[in-house]
Amino acid sequence: AQSVTQPDIHITVSEGASLELRCNYSYGATPYLFWYVQSPGQGLQLLLKYFSGDTLVQGIKGFEAEFKRSQSSFNLRKPSVHWSDAAEYFCAVGNAGNNRKLIWGLGTSLAVNP
Amino acid sequence: NAGVTQTPKFQVLKTGQSMTLQCAQDMNHEYMSWYRQDPGMGLRLIHYSVGAGITDQGEVPNGYNVSRSTTEDFPLRLLSAAPSQTSVYFCASSPFTGQSSGNTIYFGEGSWLTVV
């Protein structure tokens, strides 16, 4: 079955600390992978996406993610977290043929301590 | 840059009432969709459209109706509101594969609906 798992429901980090949000997927075809961020009371915004090529992708706001096919993972990282990064983060997977029907993870809520 | 615009932002309905959530995009995207977001259940696709005059059901279509008479607009109708439809609703749009922005989905800011 196709699925996306974000193992951590809630994470708290201190400002300036490094961050890694985990995403594991189960998908039969070549996956297209996405990370979206949702600030409180807002819609979702694309952070980064992986289609092919370099498995380390850079996104907005200083985020990066690494695609590891052998581990079926697409973890999101940031070397130094800012208070404004507090938000909900969603991982999603789709394919080229019908990526509109994305499969979404349930999200990881990030809190940042000053 | 308007992007995807949803109205209203907040709405309270009584059980059995009907209403329409409006969605408009100004990016000339072919694909539009509606999601609902509920705690612990993530985003679930309600209906989607791949172009004017074409709509299809998503994961949770029951109780909702859509139409796509123009490229820009994709309204979501609640036919007879039920408390189970209390949720946050997001409209989204996307160009087709092959265009420069790829498969990025652009979301509206959400509509908070409470059915009492």
XYZ file of N, CA and C in Angstrom:
690
model
N 0.848 -1.190 0.000
C 0.000 0.000 0.000
C 0.888 1.246 0.000
N 0.409 2.264 -0.684
C 1.163 3.508 -0.747
C 0.905 4.322 0.516
N 1.959 4.840 1.078
C 1.801 5.596 2.321
C 2.989 6.497 2.563
N 2.766 7.474 3.400
C 3.823 8.357 3.866
C 3.743 8.408 5.385
N 4.869 8.197 6.017
C 4.921 8.198 7.473
C 5.858 9.284 7.970
N 5.335 10.106 8.828
C 6.166 11.073 9.536
C 6.155 10.626 10.997
N 7.204 9.985 11.426
C 7.192 9.321 12.733
C 7.018 10.256 13.920
N 7.451 11.486 13.760
C 7.407 12.429 14.874
C 6.202 13.343 14.733
N 5.271 13.232 15.676
C 4.083 14.079 15.631
C 4.431 15.497 16.046
N 5.282 15.584 17.053
C 5.642 16.894 17.598
C 7.121 16.890 17.970
N 7.809 17.969 17.602
C 9.221 18.140 17.946
C 9.425 19.528 18.507
N 10.245 19.617 19.555
C 10.630 20.917 20.120
C 12.143 21.039 20.073
N 12.609 22.132 19.516
C 14.048 22.401 19.463
C 14.293 23.813 19.976
N 15.528 24.048 20.357
C 15.923 25.387 20.776
C 16.363 26.192 19.567
N 16.130 27.485 19.642
C 16.550 28.340 18.546
C 18.052 28.226 18.367
N 18.475 28.081 17.121
C 19.888 27.921 16.806
C 20.333 26.475 16.706
N 19.536 25.566 17.199
C 19.873 24.148 17.111
C 19.581 23.631 15.714
N 20.155 22.479 15.409
C 19.889 21.847 14.120
C 18.576 21.072 14.197
N 18.033 20.797 13.006
C 16.720 20.150 12.928
C 16.748 19.061 11.874
N 16.118 17.940 12.176
C 15.859 16.930 11.159
C 14.460 16.385 11.370
N 13.641 16.491 10.349
C 12.289 15.939 10.360
C 12.276 14.732 9.435
N 11.729 13.653 9.953
C 11.798 12.397 9.206
C 10.564 12.174 8.339
N 10.805 11.545 7.210
C 9.722 11.173 6.297
C 10.094 9.850 5.653
N 9.246 8.857 5.799
C 9.429 7.570 5.147
C 8.222 7.299 4.265
N 8.450 6.670 3.129
C 7.352 6.456 2.208
C 7.350 5.019 1.706
N 6.199 4.608 1.279
C 6.029 3.339 0.592
C 5.292 3.654 -0.709
N 5.958 3.405 -1.820
C 5.399 3.827 -3.108
C 5.903 2.919 -4.199
N 5.015 2.457 -5.065
C 5.383 1.473 -6.066
C 6.168 2.021 -7.237
N 5.891 3.248 -7.629
C 6.537 3.839 -8.797
C 7.670 4.756 -8.347
N 8.362 5.335 -9.324
C 9.395 6.320 -8.995
C 8.736 7.502 -8.313
N 9.165 7.802 -7.116
C 8.458 8.843 -6.356
C 8.907 10.264 -6.684
N 7.946 11.164 -6.688
C 8.226 12.585 -6.610
C 7.935 12.972 -5.163
N 8.839 13.659 -4.523
C 8.740 13.906 -3.085
C 8.720 15.395 -2.786
N 7.924 15.749 -1.810
C 7.716 17.150 -1.481
C 7.749 17.344 0.034
N 8.177 18.525 0.424
C 7.976 19.006 1.777
C 7.246 20.358 1.696
N 6.152 20.424 2.468
C 5.391 21.662 2.569
C 5.395 22.128 4.026
N 5.276 23.446 4.205
C 5.194 24.012 5.541
C 3.897 24.794 5.673
N 3.289 24.673 6.851
C 2.044 25.388 7.132
C 2.216 26.200 8.410
N 2.259 27.498 8.263
C 2.309 28.371 9.431
C 0.919 28.477 10.033
N 0.815 28.793 11.308
C -0.492 28.842 11.968
C -1.481 29.726 11.227
N -2.654 29.187 10.957
C -3.706 29.949 10.300
C -3.475 30.218 8.832
N -2.528 29.531 8.245
C -2.186 29.778 6.849
C -2.338 28.511 6.008
N -2.240 28.687 4.716
C -2.204 27.552 3.819
C -0.813 26.953 3.763
N -0.662 25.927 2.951
C 0.609 25.235 2.836
C 1.470 25.894 1.763
N 2.759 25.899 2.024
C 3.719 26.477 1.092
C 4.800 25.452 0.800
N 5.184 25.325 -0.460
C 6.214 24.372 -0.837
C 7.573 24.815 -0.306
N 8.262 23.903 0.385
C 9.632 24.155 0.844
C 10.629 23.676 -0.193
N 10.436 22.458 -0.669
C 11.329 21.879 -1.655
C 10.689 20.638 -2.243
N 11.295 20.165 -3.344
C 10.771 18.974 -4.008
C 11.915 18.224 -4.663
N 11.728 16.935 -4.803
C 12.697 16.084 -5.479
C 11.984 15.345 -6.607
N 12.544 15.470 -7.814
C 12.020 14.720 -8.946
C 13.045 13.716 -9.442
N 14.280 14.166 -9.606
C 15.331 13.300 -10.113
C 16.656 14.025 -9.931
N 17.744 13.344 -10.255
C 19.042 13.987 -10.192
C 19.654 13.957 -8.805
N 20.308 15.041 -8.454
C 20.991 15.138 -7.166
C 20.034 14.814 -6.029
N 20.445 13.893 -5.189
C 19.538 13.446 -4.130
C 19.476 14.416 -2.953
N 20.336 15.391 -2.918
C 20.284 16.433 -1.899
C 19.705 17.678 -2.553
N 18.549 18.080 -2.093
C 17.873 19.223 -2.706
C 17.795 20.378 -1.727
N 17.943 21.544 -2.262
C 17.892 22.760 -1.450
C 16.519 23.413 -1.629
N 16.023 23.980 -0.561
C 14.732 24.637 -0.628
C 14.791 26.064 -0.117
N 13.630 26.591 0.128
C 13.557 27.955 0.643
C 13.797 27.966 2.144
N 14.066 29.134 2.680
C 14.223 29.352 4.115
C 15.365 28.546 4.720
N 16.347 28.150 3.907
C 17.513 27.443 4.425
C 17.324 25.957 4.664
N 16.233 25.401 4.185
C 15.970 23.977 4.352
C 16.594 23.160 3.222
N 16.913 21.926 3.546
C 17.364 20.961 2.549
C 16.786 19.597 2.909
N 16.771 18.719 1.923
C 16.283 17.364 2.160
C 17.110 16.405 1.323
N 17.251 15.202 1.822
C 18.025 14.190 1.116
C 17.158 12.975 0.814
N 17.121 12.606 -0.437
C 16.388 11.421 -0.884
C 17.308 10.211 -0.766
N 16.863 9.216 -0.026
C 17.614 7.966 0.106
C 16.706 6.830 -0.327
N 16.927 6.395 -1.553
C 16.066 5.369 -2.124
C 16.136 4.071 -1.321
N 17.335 3.702 -0.889
C 17.518 2.426 -0.180
C 16.773 2.414 1.149
N 16.562 3.588 1.718
C 15.866 3.687 2.999
C 14.438 4.196 2.836
N 14.032 4.464 1.611
C 12.688 5.018 1.351
C 12.429 6.223 2.252
N 13.407 7.111 2.273
C 13.287 8.270 3.159
C 13.555 9.564 2.413
N 13.028 10.622 2.961
C 13.211 11.967 2.403
C 13.171 12.926 3.594
N 14.232 12.923 4.367
C 14.272 13.702 5.603
C 14.621 15.157 5.342
N 13.981 16.006 6.088
C 14.166 17.461 5.963
C 15.129 17.938 7.041
N 16.041 18.828 6.661
C 17.046 19.296 7.629
C 17.215 20.809 7.532
N 17.647 21.351 8.663
C 18.049 22.752 8.692
C 19.149 22.885 9.742
N 20.256 23.504 9.408
C 21.390 23.545 10.338
C 21.162 24.408 11.571
N 20.358 25.456 11.448
C 20.149 26.362 12.573
C 18.717 26.897 12.508
N 17.924 26.496 13.467
C 16.492 26.831 13.444
C 16.254 28.232 14.008
N 15.313 28.917 13.373
C 14.893 30.250 13.813
C 13.503 30.152 14.403
N 13.168 31.077 15.299
C 11.853 31.034 15.950
C 10.724 31.045 14.916
N 10.952 31.697 13.788
C 9.915 31.774 12.764
C 9.696 30.449 12.033
N 10.529 29.456 12.296
C 10.342 28.140 11.677
C 9.272 27.313 12.384
N 8.778 27.785 13.517
C 7.708 27.063 14.214
C 6.489 26.961 13.304
N 6.092 25.733 13.004
C 5.022 25.511 12.031
C 4.742 24.017 11.964
N 3.819 23.660 11.080
C 3.518 22.256 10.790
C 4.193 21.923 9.463
N 4.839 20.767 9.417
C 5.571 20.352 8.221
C 4.978 19.055 7.685
N 4.731 19.064 6.388
C 4.109 17.914 5.740
C 5.004 17.372 4.641
N 5.147 16.064 4.644
C 5.835 15.363 3.574
C 4.776 14.742 2.669
N 5.035 14.706 1.357
C 4.070 14.132 0.425
C 4.816 13.424 -0.695
N 4.169 12.424 -1.285
C 4.757 11.674 -2.393
C 3.744 11.531 -3.511
N 4.217 11.622 -4.754
C 3.366 11.443 -5.912
C 4.192 10.856 -7.037
N 3.601 10.799 -8.236
C 4.378 10.340 -9.390
C 4.154 11.269 -10.570
N 4.925 11.075 -11.602
C 4.867 11.979 -12.743
C 3.537 11.883 -13.460
N 2.992 10.669 -13.482
C 1.764 10.502 -14.239
C 0.552 11.111 -13.577
N 0.506 11.050 -12.273
C -0.689 11.546 -11.593
C -0.318 12.112 -10.237
N 0.648 13.035 -10.242
C 1.141 13.522 -8.964
C 0.119 14.391 -8.251
N -0.951 14.772 -8.961
C -1.952 15.570 -8.266
C -2.569 14.794 -7.131
N -2.665 13.484 -7.291
C -3.195 12.681 -6.203
C -2.039 12.357 -5.269
N -1.546 13.379 -4.612
C -0.439 13.180 -3.700
C -0.886 12.398 -2.484
N 0.039 11.650 -1.933
C -0.189 10.975 -0.662
C 0.532 11.793 0.392
N -0.230 12.201 1.402
C 0.304 13.117 2.406
C 0.604 12.398 3.714
N 1.684 12.814 4.347
C 1.909 12.426 5.730
C 1.003 13.224 6.642
N 0.948 12.817 7.905
C 0.058 13.485 8.848
C 0.661 14.747 9.451
N 1.916 14.991 9.159
C 2.529 16.222 9.603
C 3.336 16.082 10.877
N 4.314 16.979 11.001
C 5.109 17.108 12.225
C 5.007 18.554 12.675
N 4.602 18.732 13.915
C 4.488 20.075 14.476
C 5.807 20.454 15.131
N 6.367 21.558 14.710
C 7.652 22.018 15.233
C 7.449 23.222 16.148
N 7.940 23.110 17.363
C 7.975 24.238 18.295
C 9.426 24.653 18.496
N 9.674 25.940 18.627
C 11.031 26.455 18.792
C 11.107 27.239 20.093
N 11.972 26.783 20.964
C 12.186 27.485 22.240
C 13.210 28.602 22.065
N 12.952 29.751 22.678
C 13.885 30.872 22.528
C 15.205 30.611 23.256
N 0.437 39.728 -6.316
C 0.285 38.334 -6.727
C -0.807 37.667 -5.898
N -1.996 37.493 -6.453
C -3.102 36.960 -5.680
C -2.930 35.465 -5.450
N -2.541 34.686 -6.478
C -2.383 33.250 -6.299
C -3.732 32.561 -6.222
N -3.952 31.832 -5.130
C -5.208 31.128 -4.900
C -5.973 31.860 -3.802
N -7.178 32.269 -4.119
C -7.989 33.043 -3.190
C -9.229 32.262 -2.793
N -9.433 32.117 -1.514
C -10.601 31.406 -0.989
C -11.461 32.370 -0.180
N -12.774 32.207 -0.327
C -13.718 32.925 0.525
C -14.900 32.025 0.846
N -15.521 32.167 2.040
C -15.075 33.031 3.136
C -13.939 32.397 3.911
N -13.342 33.143 4.800
C -12.275 32.622 5.653
C -12.874 31.852 6.831
N -13.976 32.330 7.350
C -14.652 31.681 8.477
C -16.147 31.613 8.184
N -16.769 30.511 8.592
C -18.202 30.351 8.393
C -18.751 29.397 9.430
N -19.898 29.759 9.984
C -20.630 28.870 10.879
C -21.957 28.537 10.210
N -22.251 27.261 10.122
C -23.482 26.795 9.496
C -24.301 25.987 10.480
N -25.590 25.956 10.264
C -26.439 25.044 11.014
C -26.579 23.751 10.222
N -26.751 22.670 10.931
C -26.954 21.374 10.280
C -28.083 21.470 9.267
N -27.815 20.959 8.075
C -28.824 20.959 7.025
C -28.731 22.132 6.060
N -28.022 23.174 6.452
C -27.863 24.301 5.543
C -26.905 23.952 4.423
N -27.011 24.689 3.343
C -26.077 24.526 2.235
C -25.258 25.805 2.093
N -24.102 25.645 1.511
C -23.281 26.815 1.258
C -22.239 26.465 0.199
N -21.611 27.524 -0.318
C -20.567 27.370 -1.312
C -19.296 28.060 -0.839
N -18.206 27.320 -0.876
C -16.886 27.907 -0.655
C -16.328 28.286 -2.025
N -15.920 29.525 -2.123
C -15.416 30.002 -3.404
C -13.894 29.847 -3.485
N -13.421 29.573 -4.691
C -11.986 29.473 -4.918
C -11.683 30.020 -6.302
N -10.687 30.876 -6.359
C -10.261 31.431 -7.641
C -8.746 31.491 -7.679
N -8.196 31.218 -8.855
C -6.742 31.326 -9.044
C -6.462 32.124 -10.301
N -5.387 32.890 -10.248
C -5.054 33.776 -11.366
C -3.746 33.359 -12.036
N -3.383 32.095 -11.920
C -2.120 31.610 -12.486
C -2.335 30.775 -13.749
N -3.566 30.718 -14.210
C -3.915 29.954 -15.416
C -3.565 28.469 -15.266
N -3.729 27.966 -14.045
C -3.450 26.558 -13.803
C -4.604 25.689 -14.272
N -4.235 24.556 -14.897
C -5.275 23.642 -15.350
C -5.877 22.856 -14.185
N -5.037 22.498 -13.243
C -5.467 21.586 -12.186
C -5.864 22.373 -10.952
N -7.039 22.036 -10.392
C -7.482 22.620 -9.129
C -8.079 21.524 -8.268
N -8.020 21.738 -6.976
C -8.496 20.693 -6.065
C -8.962 21.309 -4.758
N -9.733 20.519 -4.025
C -10.170 20.875 -2.682
C -9.735 19.783 -1.716
N -9.177 20.232 -0.589
C -8.791 19.338 0.483
C -9.528 19.761 1.747
N -9.674 18.805 2.644
C -10.057 19.147 3.995
C -8.944 18.685 4.936
N -8.758 19.432 6.003
C -7.709 19.121 6.956
C -8.321 18.966 8.332
N -8.130 17.805 8.910
C -8.667 17.502 10.231
C -7.551 17.011 11.137
N -7.627 17.314 12.418
C -6.575 16.886 13.356
C -6.369 15.376 13.309
N -5.125 14.965 13.189
C -4.792 13.549 13.194
C -5.085 12.817 11.914
N -5.648 13.527 10.926
C -5.999 12.866 9.664
C -5.311 13.499 8.469
N -4.585 14.550 8.693
C -3.836 15.178 7.614
C -4.740 15.796 6.568
N -4.231 15.869 5.356
C -4.962 16.435 4.230
C -5.656 15.324 3.461
N -6.921 15.515 3.172
C -7.654 14.531 2.387
C -8.298 15.223 1.197
N -8.132 14.607 0.044
C -8.612 15.180 -1.202
C -10.115 14.952 -1.338
N -10.858 16.028 -1.594
C -12.316 15.933 -1.717
C -12.712 15.747 -3.181
N -12.382 16.729 -3.995
C -12.640 16.695 -5.434
C -11.493 17.388 -6.141
N -11.328 17.083 -7.423
C -10.331 17.785 -8.205
C -10.807 17.954 -9.636
N -10.085 18.826 -10.342
C -10.431 19.114 -11.726
C -9.150 19.291 -12.529
N -9.111 18.710 -13.715
C -7.933 18.844 -14.564
C -8.140 19.873 -15.670
N -9.277 20.523 -15.640
C -9.527 21.581 -16.616
C -10.993 21.960 -16.599
N -11.310 23.046 -17.272
C -12.693 23.519 -17.319
C -13.605 22.429 -17.870
N -14.695 22.211 -17.171
C -15.668 21.222 -17.586
C -15.377 19.805 -17.139
N -14.259 19.598 -16.436
C -13.853 18.247 -16.021
C -13.631 18.229 -14.514
N -14.368 17.362 -13.832
C -14.152 17.192 -12.396
C -14.136 15.706 -12.062
N -13.563 15.394 -10.927
C -13.515 13.992 -10.504
C -13.450 13.932 -8.987
N -13.809 12.779 -8.464
C -13.857 12.613 -7.023
C -12.489 12.281 -6.463
N -12.272 12.762 -5.260
C -11.068 12.414 -4.535
C -11.353 11.337 -3.513
N -10.693 11.458 -2.393
C -10.774 10.444 -1.346
C -12.062 10.513 -0.535
N -12.570 11.736 -0.296
C -13.732 11.924 0.581
C -14.759 12.835 -0.078
N -15.411 12.408 -1.160
C -16.291 13.310 -1.910
C -17.712 13.438 -1.379
N -18.141 12.508 -0.526
C -19.546 12.477 -0.135
C -19.959 13.733 0.626
N -21.081 14.301 0.204
C -21.596 15.505 0.841
C -21.122 16.789 0.203
N -20.294 16.662 -0.827
C -19.723 17.827 -1.502
C -19.973 17.738 -3.006
N -20.085 18.914 -3.610
C -20.267 18.980 -5.048
C -19.356 20.079 -5.600
N -18.845 19.874 -6.803
C -17.996 20.880 -7.421
C -18.388 21.057 -8.879
N -17.949 22.172 -9.432
C -18.090 22.420 -10.861
C -16.897 23.246 -11.310
N -16.607 23.204 -12.594
C -15.467 23.973 -13.126
C -15.896 24.549 -14.472
N -16.557 25.681 -14.404
C -17.060 26.302 -15.629
C -15.987 27.163 -16.294
N -15.013 27.617 -15.517
C -13.907 28.402 -16.062
C -12.590 27.861 -15.524
N -11.494 28.238 -16.145
C -10.184 27.830 -15.649
C -9.910 28.418 -14.268
N -10.435 29.626 -14.029
C -10.077 30.354 -12.816
C -10.804 29.894 -11.556
N -12.040 29.432 -11.707
C -12.899 29.232 -10.537
C -13.219 27.765 -10.282
N -13.257 27.404 -9.010
C -13.555 26.004 -8.651
C -14.299 26.008 -7.316
N -15.594 26.307 -7.318
C -16.341 26.371 -6.062
C -16.663 24.989 -5.505
N -16.723 24.929 -4.185
C -17.074 23.703 -3.470
C -18.400 23.927 -2.762
N -19.360 23.066 -3.055
C -20.686 23.205 -2.457
C -20.930 22.121 -1.418
N -21.386 22.564 -0.258
C -21.871 21.632 0.748
C -23.380 21.554 0.586
N -23.881 20.393 0.306
C -25.275 20.252 -0.091
C -26.217 20.335 1.105
N -25.870 19.668 2.192
C -26.655 19.677 3.429
C -25.668 19.468 4.559
N -25.243 20.554 5.163
C -24.120 20.507 6.093
C -24.391 19.594 7.283
N -23.347 18.884 7.669
C -23.403 17.993 8.832
C -22.231 18.335 9.759
N -22.382 18.077 11.059
C -21.276 18.361 11.990
C -19.966 17.694 11.591
N -20.039 16.547 10.911
C -18.825 15.851 10.477
C -18.062 16.636 9.416
N -18.691 17.657 8.851
C -18.033 18.489 7.854
C -17.346 19.701 8.466
N -17.386 19.798 9.780
C -16.595 20.813 10.465
C -15.124 20.531 10.201
N -14.446 21.496 9.605
C -13.084 21.240 9.156
C -12.472 22.532 8.636
N -11.212 22.424 8.261
C -10.558 23.502 7.519
C -10.436 23.040 6.075
N -10.864 23.882 5.163
C -10.885 23.517 3.754
C -9.844 24.335 2.996
N -9.079 23.633 2.165
C -8.066 24.291 1.360
C -8.335 24.035 -0.118
N -8.305 25.109 -0.864
C -8.309 25.016 -2.310
C -6.865 25.074 -2.790
N -6.571 24.367 -3.861
C -5.203 24.341 -4.370
C -5.227 24.297 -5.887
N -4.138 24.756 -6.496
C -4.035 24.685 -7.948
C -2.621 24.307 -8.338
N -2.487 23.824 -9.557
C -1.187 23.362 -10.033
C -1.184 23.345 -11.549
N -0.048 23.672 -12.155
C 0.046 23.490 -13.608
C 0.278 22.017 -13.913
N 0.126 21.665 -15.169
C 0.394 20.296 -15.548
C 1.888 20.019 -15.593
N 2.253 18.749 -15.534
C 3.638 18.327 -15.648
C 4.228 18.870 -16.940
N 5.453 19.297 -16.840
C 6.162 19.755 -18.024
C 6.325 21.253 -18.059
N 5.498 21.961 -17.336
C 5.673 23.404 -17.300
C 6.789 23.749 -16.315
N 7.267 24.946 -16.393
C 8.479 25.318 -15.671
C 8.354 25.149 -14.161
N 7.169 25.351 -13.626
C 7.041 25.243 -12.170
C 6.821 23.806 -11.727
N 6.816 22.898 -12.687
C 6.717 21.491 -12.343
C 5.404 21.178 -11.683
N 5.469 20.367 -10.668
C 4.256 19.887 -10.048
C 3.944 20.575 -8.730
N 4.488 21.720 -8.523
C 4.215 22.435 -7.277
C 2.733 22.727 -7.147
N 2.195 22.483 -5.990
C 0.808 22.795 -5.692
C 0.774 24.084 -4.877
N -0.075 24.997 -5.298
C -0.230 26.271 -4.614
C -1.546 26.245 -3.844
N -1.472 26.561 -2.567
C -2.641 26.484 -1.697
C -3.200 27.864 -1.381
N -4.522 27.903 -1.203
C -5.144 29.068 -0.620
C -4.903 29.087 0.882
N -5.388 30.127 1.540
C -5.115 30.289 2.967
C -6.086 29.533 3.856
N -7.080 28.917 3.277
C -7.971 28.082 4.067
C -9.289 28.744 4.419
N -10.289 27.898 4.600
C -11.616 28.341 5.064
C -12.000 27.484 6.258
N -12.230 28.153 7.392
C -12.583 27.440 8.623
C -14.101 27.336 8.695
N -14.605 26.112 8.647
C -16.048 25.883 8.637
C -16.455 25.124 9.887
N -17.458 25.652 10.573
C -18.029 24.979 11.733
C -19.498 24.716 11.466
N -19.904 23.460 11.652
C -21.306 23.096 11.481
C -21.868 22.723 12.844
N -22.904 23.435 13.254
C -23.464 23.213 14.598
C -24.848 22.572 14.499
